[in-house]
Protein backbone atom coordinates (compact mmCIF):
# COMPACT_ATOMS: atom_id res chain seq x y z
CA UNK A 1 0.00 0.00 0.00
CA UNK A 2 2.73 2.27 1.03
CA UNK A 3 4.58 1.48 -2.07
CA UNK A 4 1.61 2.02 -4.10
CA UNK A 5 1.04 5.22 -2.18
CA UNK A 6 4.66 6.14 -2.63
CA UNK A 7 4.42 5.33 -6.26
CA UNK A 8 1.46 7.53 -6.74
CA UNK A 9 3.16 10.27 -4.75
CA UNK A 10 6.19 9.96 -6.89
CA UNK A 11 4.08 9.94 -9.91
CA UNK A 12 2.21 13.00 -8.78
CA UNK A 13 5.45 14.71 -7.81
CA UNK A 14 6.98 13.73 -11.06
CA UNK A 15 3.98 15.03 -12.87
CA UNK A 16 4.03 18.32 -11.04
CA UNK A 17 7.71 18.61 -11.69
CA UNK A 18 7.17 17.82 -15.36
CA UNK A 19 4.47 20.45 -15.68
CA UNK A 20 6.63 23.06 -13.99
CA UNK A 21 9.59 22.27 -16.17
CA UNK A 22 7.39 22.46 -19.22
CA UNK A 23 6.16 25.94 -18.20
CA UNK A 24 9.68 27.11 -17.55
CA UNK A 25 10.81 25.80 -20.89
CA UNK A 26 7.91 27.52 -22.66
CA UNK A 27 8.65 30.78 -20.87
CA UNK A 28 12.30 30.42 -21.69
CA UNK A 29 11.49 29.76 -25.30
CA UNK A 30 9.26 32.84 -25.48
CA UNK A 31 11.88 34.82 -23.68
CA UNK A 32 14.52 33.66 -26.14
CA UNK A 33 12.34 34.66 -29.12
CA UNK A 34 11.74 38.05 -27.60
CA UNK A 35 15.37 38.67 -26.88
CA UNK A 36 16.18 37.72 -30.46
CA UNK A 37 13.44 39.86 -31.99
CA UNK A 38 14.01 43.04 -30.00
CA UNK A 39 17.38 44.01 -31.47
CA UNK A 40 16.13 43.12 -34.95
CA UNK A 41 13.17 45.46 -34.52
CA UNK A 42 15.42 48.19 -33.16
CA UNK A 43 17.83 47.81 -36.09
CA UNK A 44 15.03 47.86 -38.67
CA UNK A 45 13.48 50.94 -37.07
CA UNK A 46 16.85 52.65 -37.05
CA UNK A 47 17.47 51.84 -40.73
CA UNK A 48 14.03 53.12 -41.73
CA UNK A 49 14.46 56.37 -39.81
CA UNK A 50 17.89 56.88 -41.39
CA UNK A 51 16.44 56.33 -44.86
CA UNK A 52 13.67 58.83 -44.17
CA UNK A 53 16.17 61.37 -42.83
CA UNK A 54 18.42 60.88 -45.83
CA UNK A 55 15.50 61.30 -48.23
CA UNK A 56 14.37 64.50 -46.48
CA UNK A 57 17.92 65.81 -46.51
CA UNK A 58 18.29 65.18 -50.26
CA UNK A 59 14.98 66.88 -51.00
CA UNK A 60 16.01 69.87 -48.91
CA UNK A 61 19.37 70.05 -50.73
CA UNK A 62 17.63 69.82 -54.08
CA UNK A 63 15.20 72.61 -53.11
CA UNK A 64 18.01 74.84 -51.86
CA UNK A 65 20.03 74.19 -54.99
CA UNK A 66 17.07 75.07 -57.25
CA UNK A 67 16.42 78.24 -55.26
CA UNK A 68 20.06 79.38 -55.49
CA UNK A 69 20.73 78.22 -59.06
CA UNK A 70 17.46 79.24 -60.70
CA UNK A 71 14.67 80.80 -58.69
CA UNK A 72 16.50 83.69 -57.07
CA UNK A 73 17.86 84.97 -60.40
CA UNK A 74 14.52 84.25 -62.12
CA UNK A 75 12.70 86.56 -59.74
CA UNK A 76 15.13 89.38 -60.55
CA UNK A 77 14.95 88.76 -64.28
CA UNK A 78 11.17 88.67 -64.21
CA UNK A 79 11.13 92.07 -62.49
CA UNK A 80 13.60 93.34 -65.07
CA UNK A 81 11.48 92.08 -67.98
CA UNK A 82 8.36 93.78 -66.63
CA UNK A 83 10.11 97.01 -65.74
CA UNK A 84 11.65 97.35 -69.24
CA UNK A 85 8.34 96.41 -70.86
CA UNK A 86 6.69 99.17 -68.82
CA UNK A 87 9.16 101.77 -70.16
CA UNK A 88 8.62 100.71 -73.77
CA UNK A 89 4.84 100.78 -73.41
CA UNK A 90 4.76 104.16 -71.66
CA UNK A 91 6.84 105.62 -74.52
CA UNK A 92 4.58 104.03 -77.10
CA UNK A 93 1.31 105.22 -75.59
CA UNK A 94 2.72 108.69 -74.93
CA UNK A 95 3.77 108.96 -78.58
CA UNK A 96 0.38 107.64 -79.73
CA UNK A 97 -1.38 110.20 -77.54
CA UNK A 98 0.67 113.02 -79.09
CA UNK A 99 -0.07 111.93 -82.67
CA UNK A 100 -3.26 113.76 -83.37
CA UNK A 101 -3.48 112.82 -87.06
CA UNK A 102 -3.50 109.34 -88.48
CA UNK A 103 0.09 108.29 -88.72
CA UNK A 104 0.82 106.59 -92.06
CA UNK A 105 3.66 104.74 -90.36
CA UNK A 106 1.34 103.45 -87.66
CA UNK A 107 1.79 99.85 -88.78
CA UNK A 108 5.58 100.07 -88.85
CA UNK A 109 5.76 101.90 -85.50
CA UNK A 110 3.50 99.35 -83.90
CA UNK A 111 5.47 96.46 -85.38
CA UNK A 112 8.76 98.00 -84.21
CA UNK A 113 7.50 98.62 -80.69
CA UNK A 114 6.11 95.11 -80.50
CA UNK A 115 9.43 93.77 -81.75
CA UNK A 116 11.24 95.61 -78.94
CA UNK A 117 8.96 93.87 -76.46
CA UNK A 118 9.47 90.53 -78.20
CA UNK A 119 13.24 90.97 -77.96
CA UNK A 120 12.88 91.35 -74.20
CA UNK A 121 10.78 88.20 -74.07
CA UNK A 122 13.29 86.29 -76.23
CA UNK A 123 16.16 87.35 -73.99
CA UNK A 124 14.17 86.31 -70.91
CA UNK A 125 13.40 82.97 -72.52
CA UNK A 126 17.05 82.29 -73.42
CA UNK A 127 18.52 83.44 -70.11
CA UNK A 128 15.90 82.35 -67.60
CA UNK A 129 13.74 79.61 -69.08
CA UNK A 130 16.09 77.65 -71.37
CA UNK A 131 18.35 76.50 -68.50
CA UNK A 132 15.36 74.63 -67.06
CA UNK A 133 14.75 72.61 -70.21
CA UNK A 134 16.71 69.49 -69.34
CA UNK A 135 16.09 69.08 -65.61
CA UNK A 136 12.64 70.61 -65.31
CA UNK A 137 10.91 70.05 -68.68
CA UNK A 138 7.41 70.60 -67.28
CA UNK A 139 8.39 73.95 -65.77
CA UNK A 140 10.06 74.86 -69.08
CA UNK A 141 6.95 73.95 -71.06
CA UNK A 142 4.57 75.85 -68.76
CA UNK A 143 6.84 78.91 -68.71
CA UNK A 144 6.97 79.02 -72.51
CA UNK A 145 3.18 78.83 -72.66
CA UNK A 146 2.89 81.74 -70.22
CA UNK A 147 5.36 83.79 -72.29
CA UNK A 148 3.33 83.09 -75.45
CA UNK A 149 0.19 84.32 -73.72
CA UNK A 150 2.07 87.36 -72.46
CA UNK A 151 3.14 88.17 -76.00
CA UNK A 152 -0.47 87.79 -77.19
CA UNK A 153 -1.66 90.16 -74.46
CA UNK A 154 0.95 92.74 -75.47
CA UNK A 155 -0.09 92.42 -79.14
CA UNK A 156 -3.69 93.10 -78.18
CA UNK A 157 -2.65 95.93 -75.89
CA UNK A 158 -0.89 97.80 -78.68
CA UNK A 159 -4.15 97.87 -80.61
CA UNK A 160 -5.63 100.27 -78.04
CA UNK A 161 -5.68 103.70 -79.66
CA UNK A 162 -6.29 107.19 -78.31
CA UNK A 163 -6.86 106.14 -74.72
CA UNK A 164 -3.65 106.37 -72.71
CA UNK A 165 -5.24 105.72 -69.35
CA UNK A 166 -7.21 102.69 -70.55
CA UNK A 167 -4.08 101.27 -72.15
CA UNK A 168 -1.92 101.74 -69.05
CA UNK A 169 -4.57 100.28 -66.75
CA UNK A 170 -4.78 97.28 -69.03
CA UNK A 171 -0.99 97.02 -68.92
CA UNK A 172 -0.95 97.01 -65.10
CA UNK A 173 -3.46 94.20 -65.14
CA UNK A 174 -1.39 92.18 -67.64
CA UNK A 175 1.77 92.88 -65.67
CA UNK A 176 0.28 91.61 -62.40
CA UNK A 177 -1.10 88.51 -64.06
CA UNK A 178 2.06 87.50 -65.89
CA UNK A 179 4.22 88.11 -62.83
CA UNK A 180 1.99 85.89 -60.71
CA UNK A 181 1.84 83.17 -63.35
CA UNK A 182 5.57 83.12 -64.06
CA UNK A 183 6.59 83.07 -60.40
CA UNK A 184 3.99 80.40 -59.70
CA UNK A 185 5.37 78.18 -62.45
CA UNK A 186 9.02 78.82 -61.63
CA UNK A 187 8.43 78.06 -57.94
CA UNK A 188 6.86 74.68 -58.59
CA UNK A 189 9.97 72.55 -58.02
CA UNK A 190 10.33 73.81 -54.46
CA UNK A 191 6.85 74.72 -53.37
CA UNK A 192 4.68 71.98 -54.74
CA UNK A 193 5.10 68.22 -54.43
CA UNK A 194 4.33 65.72 -57.17
CA UNK A 195 0.76 64.72 -58.02
CA UNK A 196 -1.07 61.88 -56.31
CA UNK A 197 0.49 62.88 -53.05
CA UNK A 198 -1.67 63.11 -49.93
CA UNK A 199 -0.08 66.49 -49.15
CA UNK A 200 -1.35 67.92 -52.44
CA UNK A 201 -4.91 67.79 -51.17
CA UNK A 202 -4.05 70.40 -48.59
CA UNK A 203 -1.55 72.45 -50.59
CA UNK A 204 -1.73 76.21 -50.23
CA UNK A 205 -1.39 78.53 -53.20
CA UNK A 206 1.46 80.80 -52.26
CA UNK A 207 0.60 83.42 -54.87
CA UNK B 1 2.23 75.36 -106.24
CA UNK B 2 -1.05 76.26 -104.52
CA UNK B 3 -1.27 79.44 -102.39
CA UNK B 4 -3.21 80.24 -99.28
CA UNK B 5 -3.45 83.92 -98.31
CA UNK B 6 -3.91 84.27 -94.58
CA UNK B 7 -5.48 87.71 -95.01
CA UNK B 8 -8.84 85.99 -95.43
CA UNK B 9 -8.39 84.35 -92.08
CA UNK B 10 -6.93 87.14 -89.99
CA UNK B 11 -8.66 87.15 -86.62
CA UNK B 12 -10.59 90.20 -85.45
CA UNK B 13 -9.75 92.23 -88.59
CA UNK B 14 -6.60 93.52 -86.91
CA UNK B 15 -3.02 93.66 -88.13
CA UNK B 16 -1.68 90.71 -86.17
CA UNK B 17 -2.03 86.96 -85.95
CA UNK B 18 -2.12 85.75 -82.35
CA UNK B 19 -3.71 83.13 -80.14
CA UNK B 20 -3.34 79.38 -80.37
CA UNK B 21 -7.09 78.64 -80.52
CA UNK B 22 -7.34 81.15 -83.38
CA UNK B 23 -4.53 79.34 -85.21
CA UNK B 24 -6.29 76.02 -84.75
CA UNK B 25 -9.52 77.47 -86.09
CA UNK B 26 -7.77 78.77 -89.22
CA UNK B 27 -6.11 75.38 -89.62
CA UNK B 28 -9.54 73.73 -89.71
CA UNK B 29 -10.91 76.29 -92.16
CA UNK B 30 -7.98 75.77 -94.53
CA UNK B 31 -8.10 72.00 -94.09
CA UNK B 32 -4.40 71.56 -93.36
CA UNK B 33 -4.93 68.04 -91.99
CA UNK B 34 -5.93 66.86 -95.46
CA UNK B 35 -3.25 68.94 -97.18
CA UNK B 36 -0.58 67.36 -94.93
CA UNK B 37 -1.43 63.97 -96.38
CA UNK B 38 -1.21 64.91 -100.06
CA UNK B 39 1.90 65.48 -102.18
CA UNK B 40 1.20 69.09 -103.10
CA UNK B 41 3.56 71.90 -102.18
CA UNK B 42 1.82 74.88 -100.60
CA UNK B 43 2.63 78.56 -100.29
CA UNK B 44 1.36 80.30 -97.17
CA UNK B 45 1.13 84.07 -97.69
CA UNK B 46 1.40 86.44 -94.75
CA UNK B 47 -0.30 89.64 -95.93
CA UNK B 48 1.67 92.85 -96.25
CA UNK B 49 -0.25 94.81 -93.61
CA UNK B 50 0.72 92.41 -90.82
CA UNK B 51 2.46 93.80 -87.75
CA UNK B 52 2.97 90.52 -85.91
CA UNK B 53 2.79 86.75 -86.45
CA UNK B 54 2.92 85.39 -82.92
CA UNK B 55 4.27 81.93 -82.03
CA UNK B 56 0.95 81.03 -80.40
CA UNK B 57 -0.87 81.44 -83.71
CA UNK B 58 1.96 79.71 -85.58
CA UNK B 59 1.67 76.70 -83.27
CA UNK B 60 -2.10 76.58 -83.56
CA UNK B 61 -1.84 76.65 -87.34
CA UNK B 62 1.21 74.51 -88.01
CA UNK B 63 2.19 72.43 -84.97
CA UNK B 64 0.22 69.33 -86.00
CA UNK B 65 1.78 69.47 -89.47
CA UNK B 66 5.29 69.91 -88.08
CA UNK B 67 4.73 67.04 -85.63
CA UNK B 68 3.49 64.81 -88.43
CA UNK B 69 5.99 65.72 -91.15
CA UNK B 70 9.04 66.79 -89.20
CA UNK B 71 10.57 70.26 -89.54
CA UNK B 72 12.58 69.62 -92.72
CA UNK B 73 9.72 68.00 -94.64
CA UNK B 74 7.35 70.66 -93.40
CA UNK B 75 9.64 73.40 -94.79
CA UNK B 76 9.83 71.57 -98.13
CA UNK B 77 6.08 71.20 -98.34
CA UNK B 78 5.01 74.59 -96.97
CA UNK B 79 6.75 77.77 -98.10
CA UNK B 80 5.90 80.67 -95.84
CA UNK B 81 6.08 83.91 -97.81
CA UNK B 82 5.94 87.40 -96.32
CA UNK B 83 4.20 89.65 -98.84
CA UNK B 84 5.53 93.04 -97.73
CA UNK B 85 8.31 94.96 -99.54
CA UNK B 86 9.20 96.85 -96.40
CA UNK B 87 12.49 95.36 -95.21
CA UNK B 88 11.96 96.41 -91.58
CA UNK B 89 8.61 94.68 -91.43
CA UNK B 90 9.95 91.69 -93.29
CA UNK B 91 12.78 91.25 -90.74
CA UNK B 92 10.34 91.49 -87.85
CA UNK B 93 7.99 88.90 -89.32
CA UNK B 94 10.90 86.64 -90.27
CA UNK B 95 11.98 86.65 -86.61
CA UNK B 96 8.38 85.86 -85.61
CA UNK B 97 8.41 82.80 -87.86
CA UNK B 98 11.74 81.69 -86.41
CA UNK B 99 10.19 82.03 -82.95
CA UNK B 100 7.33 79.84 -84.14
CA UNK B 101 9.69 77.11 -85.36
CA UNK B 102 11.76 77.27 -82.21
CA UNK B 103 8.68 76.90 -80.02
CA UNK B 104 7.44 74.01 -82.15
CA UNK B 105 10.78 72.18 -81.93
CA UNK B 106 10.92 72.75 -78.17
CA UNK B 107 7.42 71.33 -77.79
CA UNK B 108 8.27 68.24 -79.83
CA UNK B 109 11.57 67.66 -78.01
CA UNK B 110 9.93 68.18 -74.65
CA UNK B 111 7.17 65.71 -75.46
CA UNK B 112 9.81 63.17 -76.37
CA UNK B 113 11.79 63.88 -73.19
CA UNK B 114 8.74 63.61 -70.95
CA UNK B 115 7.67 60.33 -72.51
CA UNK B 116 10.84 58.77 -71.09
CA UNK B 117 9.45 59.34 -67.64
CA UNK B 118 5.96 57.96 -68.31
Short mmCIF file of N, CA, C and O in Angstrom, two decimals, chain A residues 132-196:
data_model
loop_
_atom_site.label_atom_id
_atom_site.label_comp_id
_atom_site.label_asym_id
_atom_site.label_seq_id
_atom_site.Cartn_x
_atom_site.Cartn_y
_atom_site.Cartn_z
N UNK A 132 16.21 75.59 -67.77
CA UNK A 132 15.36 74.63 -67.06
C UNK A 132 14.96 73.44 -67.95
O UNK A 132 14.37 72.47 -67.48
N UNK A 133 15.30 73.55 -69.23
CA UNK A 133 14.75 72.61 -70.21
C UNK A 133 15.07 71.14 -69.89
O UNK A 133 14.19 70.28 -69.96
N UNK A 134 16.31 70.89 -69.54
CA UNK A 134 16.71 69.49 -69.34
C UNK A 134 16.20 68.90 -68.03
O UNK A 134 15.65 67.81 -67.99
N UNK A 135 16.42 69.64 -66.93
CA UNK A 135 16.09 69.08 -65.61
C UNK A 135 14.64 69.27 -65.20
O UNK A 135 14.10 68.48 -64.42
N UNK A 136 14.02 70.33 -65.71
CA UNK A 136 12.64 70.61 -65.31
C UNK A 136 11.79 70.86 -66.56
O UNK A 136 11.31 71.99 -66.78
N UNK A 137 11.60 69.84 -67.40
CA UNK A 137 10.91 70.05 -68.68
C UNK A 137 9.48 70.55 -68.53
O UNK A 137 9.01 71.32 -69.37
N UNK A 138 8.79 70.14 -67.46
CA UNK A 138 7.41 70.60 -67.28
C UNK A 138 7.37 72.09 -66.94
O UNK A 138 6.50 72.83 -67.42
N UNK A 139 8.31 72.52 -66.12
CA UNK A 139 8.39 73.95 -65.77
C UNK A 139 8.73 74.75 -67.02
O UNK A 139 8.16 75.82 -67.26
N UNK A 140 9.66 74.22 -67.82
CA UNK A 140 10.06 74.86 -69.08
C UNK A 140 8.85 75.04 -69.98
O UNK A 140 8.57 76.14 -70.47
N UNK A 141 8.12 73.94 -70.18
CA UNK A 141 6.95 73.95 -71.06
C UNK A 141 5.91 74.96 -70.59
O UNK A 141 5.39 75.76 -71.39
N UNK A 142 5.58 74.94 -69.31
CA UNK A 142 4.57 75.85 -68.76
C UNK A 142 5.02 77.30 -68.87
O UNK A 142 4.22 78.18 -69.17
N UNK A 143 6.30 77.54 -68.63
CA UNK A 143 6.84 78.91 -68.71
C UNK A 143 6.72 79.45 -70.13
O UNK A 143 6.35 80.61 -70.33
N UNK A 144 7.06 78.59 -71.11
CA UNK A 144 6.97 79.02 -72.51
C UNK A 144 5.53 79.36 -72.87
O UNK A 144 5.27 80.36 -73.55
N UNK A 145 4.59 78.55 -72.40
CA UNK A 145 3.18 78.83 -72.66
C UNK A 145 2.77 80.18 -72.07
O UNK A 145 2.06 80.96 -72.71
N UNK A 146 3.22 80.45 -70.85
CA UNK A 146 2.89 81.74 -70.22
C UNK A 146 3.49 82.90 -71.02
O UNK A 146 2.84 83.95 -71.17
N UNK A 147 4.71 82.72 -71.51
CA UNK A 147 5.36 83.79 -72.29
C UNK A 147 4.62 84.02 -73.61
O UNK A 147 4.50 85.17 -74.06
N UNK A 148 4.11 82.95 -74.21
CA UNK A 148 3.33 83.09 -75.45
C UNK A 148 2.07 83.90 -75.18
O UNK A 148 1.70 84.79 -75.95
N UNK A 149 1.42 83.59 -74.08
CA UNK A 149 0.19 84.32 -73.72
C UNK A 149 0.49 85.77 -73.38
O UNK A 149 -0.29 86.67 -73.71
N UNK A 150 1.63 85.99 -72.76
CA UNK A 150 2.07 87.36 -72.46
C UNK A 150 2.26 88.15 -73.75
O UNK A 150 1.79 89.28 -73.88
N UNK A 151 2.92 87.52 -74.72
CA UNK A 151 3.14 88.17 -76.00
C UNK A 151 1.81 88.49 -76.68
O UNK A 151 1.63 89.56 -77.28
N UNK A 152 0.86 87.56 -76.60
CA UNK A 152 -0.47 87.79 -77.19
C UNK A 152 -1.16 88.98 -76.51
O UNK A 152 -1.79 89.81 -77.18
N UNK A 153 -1.04 89.05 -75.20
CA UNK A 153 -1.66 90.16 -74.46
C UNK A 153 -1.05 91.50 -74.87
O UNK A 153 -1.78 92.50 -75.02
N UNK A 154 0.27 91.51 -75.06
CA UNK A 154 0.95 92.74 -75.47
C UNK A 154 0.50 93.15 -76.88
O UNK A 154 0.28 94.33 -77.16
N UNK A 155 0.35 92.16 -77.76
CA UNK A 155 -0.09 92.42 -79.14
C UNK A 155 -1.47 93.09 -79.13
O UNK A 155 -1.71 94.08 -79.83
N UNK A 156 -2.34 92.55 -78.31
CA UNK A 156 -3.69 93.10 -78.18
C UNK A 156 -3.65 94.49 -77.57
O UNK A 156 -4.40 95.39 -77.95
N UNK A 157 -2.77 94.66 -76.61
CA UNK A 157 -2.65 95.93 -75.89
C UNK A 157 -2.28 97.06 -76.84
O UNK A 157 -2.82 98.17 -76.75
N UNK A 158 -1.35 96.76 -77.77
CA UNK A 158 -0.89 97.80 -78.68
C UNK A 158 -1.93 98.21 -79.70
O UNK A 158 -1.74 99.17 -80.45
N UNK A 159 -3.05 97.48 -79.73
CA UNK A 159 -4.15 97.87 -80.61
C UNK A 159 -5.01 98.97 -79.99
O UNK A 159 -5.83 99.56 -80.67
N UNK A 160 -4.82 99.23 -78.70
CA UNK A 160 -5.63 100.27 -78.04
C UNK A 160 -5.14 101.64 -78.51
O UNK A 160 -3.97 101.98 -78.37
N UNK A 161 -6.06 102.39 -79.10
CA UNK A 161 -5.68 103.70 -79.66
C UNK A 161 -6.35 104.79 -78.87
O UNK A 161 -7.48 104.64 -78.39
N UNK A 162 -5.68 105.94 -78.79
CA UNK A 162 -6.29 107.19 -78.31
C UNK A 162 -6.86 107.12 -76.90
O UNK A 162 -7.78 107.87 -76.57
N UNK A 163 -6.37 106.21 -76.11
CA UNK A 163 -6.86 106.14 -74.72
C UNK A 163 -5.69 105.68 -73.84
O UNK A 163 -5.58 104.50 -73.50
N UNK A 164 -4.88 106.66 -73.46
CA UNK A 164 -3.65 106.37 -72.71
C UNK A 164 -3.95 105.70 -71.38
O UNK A 164 -3.34 104.71 -71.00
N UNK A 165 -4.95 106.23 -70.70
CA UNK A 165 -5.24 105.72 -69.35
C UNK A 165 -5.80 104.31 -69.42
O UNK A 165 -5.42 103.43 -68.61
N UNK A 166 -6.65 104.04 -70.40
CA UNK A 166 -7.21 102.69 -70.55
C UNK A 166 -6.08 101.70 -70.85
O UNK A 166 -6.02 100.60 -70.28
N UNK A 167 -5.18 102.14 -71.75
CA UNK A 167 -4.08 101.27 -72.15
C UNK A 167 -3.17 100.96 -70.94
O UNK A 167 -2.79 99.80 -70.72
N UNK A 168 -2.83 101.97 -70.18
CA UNK A 168 -1.92 101.74 -69.05
C UNK A 168 -2.57 100.90 -67.96
O UNK A 168 -1.93 100.04 -67.36
N UNK A 169 -3.86 101.12 -67.74
CA UNK A 169 -4.57 100.28 -66.75
C UNK A 169 -4.58 98.82 -67.19
O UNK A 169 -4.40 97.90 -66.39
N UNK A 170 -4.79 98.64 -68.49
CA UNK A 170 -4.78 97.28 -69.03
C UNK A 170 -3.38 96.67 -68.84
O UNK A 170 -3.25 95.48 -68.51
N UNK A 171 -2.36 97.50 -69.07
CA UNK A 171 -0.99 97.02 -68.92
C UNK A 171 -0.72 96.58 -67.47
O UNK A 171 -0.13 95.54 -67.22
N UNK A 172 -1.17 97.37 -66.50
CA UNK A 172 -0.95 97.01 -65.10
C UNK A 172 -1.60 95.67 -64.77
O UNK A 172 -1.07 94.86 -64.01
N UNK A 173 -2.74 95.46 -65.38
CA UNK A 173 -3.46 94.20 -65.14
C UNK A 173 -2.65 93.03 -65.73
O UNK A 173 -2.45 92.00 -65.08
N UNK A 174 -2.18 93.24 -66.97
CA UNK A 174 -1.39 92.18 -67.64
C UNK A 174 -0.11 91.91 -66.84
O UNK A 174 0.28 90.75 -66.62
N UNK A 175 0.51 92.99 -66.40
CA UNK A 175 1.77 92.88 -65.67
C UNK A 175 1.60 92.05 -64.39
O UNK A 175 2.39 91.14 -64.11
N UNK A 176 0.55 92.34 -63.63
CA UNK A 176 0.28 91.61 -62.40
C UNK A 176 0.03 90.14 -62.67
O UNK A 176 0.54 89.25 -61.99
N UNK A 177 -0.75 89.89 -63.72
CA UNK A 177 -1.10 88.51 -64.06
C UNK A 177 0.12 87.71 -64.48
O UNK A 177 0.34 86.59 -64.00
N UNK A 178 0.92 88.27 -65.38
CA UNK A 178 2.06 87.50 -65.89
C UNK A 178 3.11 87.28 -64.79
O UNK A 178 3.72 86.21 -64.69
N UNK A 179 3.26 88.26 -63.92
CA UNK A 179 4.22 88.11 -62.83
C UNK A 179 3.79 86.95 -61.92
O UNK A 179 4.60 86.08 -61.58
N UNK A 180 2.51 86.96 -61.58
CA UNK A 180 1.99 85.89 -60.71
C UNK A 180 2.16 84.53 -61.38
O UNK A 180 2.61 83.56 -60.76
N UNK A 181 1.80 84.46 -62.64
CA UNK A 181 1.84 83.17 -63.35
C UNK A 181 3.28 82.66 -63.48
O UNK A 181 3.55 81.48 -63.24
N UNK A 182 4.18 83.56 -63.86
CA UNK A 182 5.57 83.12 -64.06
C UNK A 182 6.19 82.66 -62.73
O UNK A 182 6.85 81.61 -62.68
N UNK A 183 5.99 83.44 -61.69
CA UNK A 183 6.59 83.07 -60.40
C UNK A 183 5.96 81.78 -59.87
O UNK A 183 6.64 80.96 -59.24
N UNK A 184 4.69 81.62 -60.12
CA UNK A 184 3.99 80.40 -59.70
C UNK A 184 4.61 79.18 -60.38
O UNK A 184 4.94 78.19 -59.74
N UNK A 185 4.80 79.29 -61.69
CA UNK A 185 5.37 78.18 -62.45
C UNK A 185 6.82 77.91 -62.03
O UNK A 185 7.22 76.78 -61.79
N UNK A 186 7.59 78.98 -61.93
CA UNK A 186 9.02 78.82 -61.63
C UNK A 186 9.26 78.31 -60.22
O UNK A 186 10.30 77.71 -59.93
N UNK A 187 8.28 78.51 -59.33
CA UNK A 187 8.43 78.06 -57.94
C UNK A 187 8.02 76.61 -57.74
O UNK A 187 8.22 76.04 -56.67
N UNK A 188 7.42 76.03 -58.76
CA UNK A 188 6.86 74.68 -58.59
C UNK A 188 7.84 73.64 -58.03
O UNK A 188 7.47 72.87 -57.16
N UNK A 189 9.08 73.61 -58.52
CA UNK A 189 9.97 72.55 -58.02
C UNK A 189 10.24 72.60 -56.51
O UNK A 189 10.58 71.59 -55.91
N UNK A 190 10.05 73.78 -55.90
CA UNK A 190 10.33 73.81 -54.46
C UNK A 190 9.08 73.97 -53.60
O UNK A 190 9.08 73.60 -52.44
N UNK A 191 8.01 74.46 -54.21
CA UNK A 191 6.85 74.72 -53.37
C UNK A 191 5.80 73.63 -53.43
O UNK A 191 5.08 73.40 -52.50
N UNK A 192 5.73 72.96 -54.60
CA UNK A 192 4.68 71.98 -54.74
C UNK A 192 5.27 70.60 -54.93
O UNK A 192 6.21 70.42 -55.66
N UNK A 193 4.63 69.59 -54.28
CA UNK A 193 5.10 68.22 -54.43
C UNK A 193 4.43 67.63 -55.66
O UNK A 193 3.56 68.22 -56.28
N UNK A 194 4.85 66.39 -55.98
CA UNK A 194 4.33 65.72 -57.17
C UNK A 194 2.86 65.38 -56.97
O UNK A 194 2.35 65.34 -55.85
N UNK A 195 2.18 65.08 -58.07
CA UNK A 195 0.76 64.72 -58.02
C UNK A 195 0.57 63.40 -57.31
O UNK A 195 1.49 62.63 -57.10
N UNK A 196 -0.69 63.11 -56.99
CA UNK A 196 -1.07 61.88 -56.31
C UNK A 196 -0.41 61.73 -54.95
O UNK A 196 -0.18 60.64 -54.48
#
